XYZ file of C-alpha atoms in Angstrom:
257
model
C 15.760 103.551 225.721
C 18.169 100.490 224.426
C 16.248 97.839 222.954
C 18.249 94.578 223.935
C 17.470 91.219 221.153
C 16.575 88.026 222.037
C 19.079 85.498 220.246
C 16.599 84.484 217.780
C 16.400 88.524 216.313
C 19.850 88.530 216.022
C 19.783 85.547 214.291
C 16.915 87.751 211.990
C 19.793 90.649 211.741
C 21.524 87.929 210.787
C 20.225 87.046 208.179
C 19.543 90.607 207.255
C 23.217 91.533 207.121
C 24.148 88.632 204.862
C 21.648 89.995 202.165
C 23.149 93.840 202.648
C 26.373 92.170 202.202
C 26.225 90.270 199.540
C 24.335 93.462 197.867
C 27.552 95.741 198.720
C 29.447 92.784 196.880
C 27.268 93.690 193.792
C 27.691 96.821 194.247
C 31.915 96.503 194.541
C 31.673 94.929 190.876
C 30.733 97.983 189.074
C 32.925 100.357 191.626
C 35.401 101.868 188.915
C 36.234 104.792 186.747
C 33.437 106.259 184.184
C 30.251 104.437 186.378
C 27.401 106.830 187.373
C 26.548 106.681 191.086
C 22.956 106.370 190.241
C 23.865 103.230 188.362
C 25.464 102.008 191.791
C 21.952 102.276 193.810
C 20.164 101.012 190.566
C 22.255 97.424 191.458
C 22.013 97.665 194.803
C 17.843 97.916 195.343
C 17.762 95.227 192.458
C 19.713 93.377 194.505
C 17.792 93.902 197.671
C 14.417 93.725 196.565
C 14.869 90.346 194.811
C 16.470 88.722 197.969
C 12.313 89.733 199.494
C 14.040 92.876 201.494
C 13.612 96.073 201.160
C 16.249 98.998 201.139
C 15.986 100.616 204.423
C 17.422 104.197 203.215
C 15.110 104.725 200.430
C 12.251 106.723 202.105
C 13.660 107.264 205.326
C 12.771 110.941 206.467
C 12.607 111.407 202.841
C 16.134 110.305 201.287
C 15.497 109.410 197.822
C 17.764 106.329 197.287
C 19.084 102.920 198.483
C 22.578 103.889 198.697
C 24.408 107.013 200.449
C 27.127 107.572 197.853
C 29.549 110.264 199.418
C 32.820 111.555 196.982
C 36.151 112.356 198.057
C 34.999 115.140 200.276
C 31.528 114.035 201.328
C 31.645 112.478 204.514
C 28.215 110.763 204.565
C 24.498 111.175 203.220
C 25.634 111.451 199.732
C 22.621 111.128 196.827
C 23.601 108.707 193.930
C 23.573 110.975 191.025
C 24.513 111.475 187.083
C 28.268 111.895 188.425
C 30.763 109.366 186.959
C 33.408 107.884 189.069
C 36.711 109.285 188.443
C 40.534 108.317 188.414
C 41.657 109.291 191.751
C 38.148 109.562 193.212
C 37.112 107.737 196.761
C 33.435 106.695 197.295
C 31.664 105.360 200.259
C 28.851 103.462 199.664
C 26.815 102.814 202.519
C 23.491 100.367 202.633
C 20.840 99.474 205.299
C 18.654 96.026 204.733
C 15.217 95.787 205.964
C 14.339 92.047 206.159
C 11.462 90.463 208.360
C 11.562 93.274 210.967
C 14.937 94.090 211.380
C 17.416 96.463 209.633
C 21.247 95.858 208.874
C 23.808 98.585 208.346
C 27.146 98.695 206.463
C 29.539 101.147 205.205
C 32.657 100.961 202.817
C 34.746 103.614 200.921
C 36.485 102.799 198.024
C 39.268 104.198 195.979
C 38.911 104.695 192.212
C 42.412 104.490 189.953
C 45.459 106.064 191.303
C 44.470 107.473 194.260
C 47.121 109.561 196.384
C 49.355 107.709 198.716
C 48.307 110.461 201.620
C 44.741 109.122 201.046
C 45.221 105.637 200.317
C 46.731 105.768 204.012
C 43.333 107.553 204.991
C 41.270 104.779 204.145
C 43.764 102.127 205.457
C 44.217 103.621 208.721
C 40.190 104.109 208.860
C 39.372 100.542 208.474
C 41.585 99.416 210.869
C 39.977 101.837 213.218
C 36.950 100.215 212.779
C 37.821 96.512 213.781
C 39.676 98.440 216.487
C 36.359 100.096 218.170
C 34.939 96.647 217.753
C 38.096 94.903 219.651
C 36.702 97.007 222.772
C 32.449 96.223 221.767
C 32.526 93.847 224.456
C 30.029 92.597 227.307
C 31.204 94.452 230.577
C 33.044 97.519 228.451
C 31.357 101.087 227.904
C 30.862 102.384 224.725
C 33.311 105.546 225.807
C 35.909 102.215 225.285
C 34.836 102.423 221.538
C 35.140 105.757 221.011
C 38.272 106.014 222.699
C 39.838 103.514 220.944
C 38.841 104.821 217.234
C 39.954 108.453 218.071
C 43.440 107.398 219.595
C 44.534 105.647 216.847
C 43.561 107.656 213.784
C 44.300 110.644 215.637
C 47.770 109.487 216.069
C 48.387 109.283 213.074
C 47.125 113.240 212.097
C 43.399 112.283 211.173
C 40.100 114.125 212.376
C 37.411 112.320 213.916
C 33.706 113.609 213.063
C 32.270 114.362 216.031
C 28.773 115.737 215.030
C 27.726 112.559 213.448
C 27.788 108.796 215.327
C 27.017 105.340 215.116
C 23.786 103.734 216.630
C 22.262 101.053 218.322
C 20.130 99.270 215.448
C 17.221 96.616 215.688
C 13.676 97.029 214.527
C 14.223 100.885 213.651
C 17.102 101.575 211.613
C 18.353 104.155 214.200
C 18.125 103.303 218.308
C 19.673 103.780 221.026
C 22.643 104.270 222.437
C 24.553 106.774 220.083
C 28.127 105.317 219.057
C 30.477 108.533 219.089
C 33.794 107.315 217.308
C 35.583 109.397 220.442
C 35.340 109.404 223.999
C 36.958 108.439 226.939
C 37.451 105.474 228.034
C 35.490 103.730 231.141
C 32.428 106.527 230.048
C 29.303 106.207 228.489
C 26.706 103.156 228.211
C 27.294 99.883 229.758
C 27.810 97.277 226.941
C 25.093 94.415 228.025
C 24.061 91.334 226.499
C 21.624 91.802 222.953
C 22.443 95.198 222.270
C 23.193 95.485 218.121
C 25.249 98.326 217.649
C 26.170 100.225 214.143
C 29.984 100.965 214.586
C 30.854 103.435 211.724
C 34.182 105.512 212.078
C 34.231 108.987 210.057
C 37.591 109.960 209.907
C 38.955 113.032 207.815
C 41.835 113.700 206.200
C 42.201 117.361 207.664
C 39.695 119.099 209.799
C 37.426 117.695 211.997
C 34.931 120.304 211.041
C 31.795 119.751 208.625
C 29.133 121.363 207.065
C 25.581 119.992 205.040
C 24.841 121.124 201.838
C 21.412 122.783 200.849
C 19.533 119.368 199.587
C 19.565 119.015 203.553
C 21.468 115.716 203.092
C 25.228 115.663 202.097
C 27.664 116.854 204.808
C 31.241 117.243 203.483
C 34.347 118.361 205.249
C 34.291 122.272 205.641
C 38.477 122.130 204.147
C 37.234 119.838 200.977
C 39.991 117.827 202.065
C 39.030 113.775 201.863
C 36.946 111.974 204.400
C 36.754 107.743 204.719
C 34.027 105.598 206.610
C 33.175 102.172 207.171
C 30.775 100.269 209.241
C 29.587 97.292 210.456
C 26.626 96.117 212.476
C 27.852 94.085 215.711
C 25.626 91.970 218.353
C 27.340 91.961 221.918
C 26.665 88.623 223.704
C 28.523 87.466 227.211
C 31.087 85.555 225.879
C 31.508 86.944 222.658
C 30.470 90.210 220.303
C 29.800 89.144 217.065
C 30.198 90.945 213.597
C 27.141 90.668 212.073
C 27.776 92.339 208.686
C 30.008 91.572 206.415
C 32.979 93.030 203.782
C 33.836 89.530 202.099
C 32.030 89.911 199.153
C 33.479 93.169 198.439
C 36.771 92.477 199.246
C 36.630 89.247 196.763
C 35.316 91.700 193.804
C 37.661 94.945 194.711
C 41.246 94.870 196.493
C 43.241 97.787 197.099
């Protein structure tokens, strides 16, 4: 069942999302060759905690961070770890927020160093995906529209789409209804409606579509080890406008690429 928010709990998502996003602008500080992944989630539940929210992965069904940290080949679900960040490396660091009731969700993958052209045009064409799907998160659309939209373009350009893993409606539970598939066709699906708060999150890969988890029950990772990128945002769909409630300022005005 959809939960649809009243205007005043997407104001609290709101508010949620700025705290997750000034944490992943934290985080984006330290994002750079020879830094441990653990020391990544260490600055982002600092972060959290002292802004009186609480890290919504940490816990959840047992995951035993604040941060998914997935490398190069990890697609998502990622543990921070000992590892230190390499030249040539890409990390996505994903965060959820838990503040007064309501979780927030945001994704971002970075490159480290000199990173390869090929994959530098991965993450590019990834993000753009993103605020594409979002272009077509409007009142009166389905979500097929989204998913559509995300899987023409990066598949035009010789990238996989993920299909076993999707984005989600979001509100008091940090995963609701309806799934978000990042393909689709278009005119299927959902009815977008007033107050739904969707997680969009394109997974795009570098080579095959196909993935498989790793024995901690956690990481998935492309079955070819080739790269995968991902980035999210958490949007509220009103009438007369869909709003972007999470944000990728703050890491955009501590990293460029």
């Amino acid at each position: 069942m959809i939960h649809y928010k009243t205007s005043e709990e997407v104001q609290i998502i709101k508010e949620s999302a700025d705290i997750l996003g000034r944490a992943h602008g934290e985080v984006a500080k330290y994002v750079k060759e020879g830094v441990k992944t653990s020391f990544l989630d260490k600055v982002a539940e600092e972060f959290i905690r002292d802004h009186q929210a609480v890290p919504s992965f940490k816990g959840y069904n047992g995951f035993p961070a604040s941060l998914c940290i997935s490398v190069n080949e990890v697609v998502v679900h990622g543990f921070p770890s000992d590892y230190e960040l390499k030249d040539g490396d890409i990390i996505s660091v994903d965060c959820g927020v838990f503040h007064q009731g309501f979780h927030s969700d945001s994704a971002y993958t970075y490159p480290i160093g000199e990173v390869p052209p090929a994959v530098i045009s991965l993450l590019k064409a990834t993000r753009e995906s993103l605020y594409l799907g979002i272009e077509k998160a409007v009142f009166g659309s389905r979500l097929g529209d989204v998913g559509n939209a995300i899987q023409k373009f990066v598949e035009a350009k010789g990238y996989t789409v993920v299909r076993e893993l999707v984005g989600h409606g979001i509100g008091k539970n940090l995963h609701e209804a309806p799934e978000v598939p990042n393909y689709g066709k278009r005119g299927s699906g959902p009815l977008l409606k007033s107050g739904m708060v969707i997680a969009i999150e394109p997974m795009v890969n570098l080579g095959t579509r196909n993935i498989v988890q790793e024995r901690d029950g956690w990481t998935i990772r492309t079955a070819d080890r080739k790269p995968s990128a991902h980035y999210e945002h958490t949007v509220a769909i009103f009438e007369n406008k869909t709003e972007i409630l999470t944000t990728h300022k703050y890491i955009e005005e501590n990293f460029k690429f």
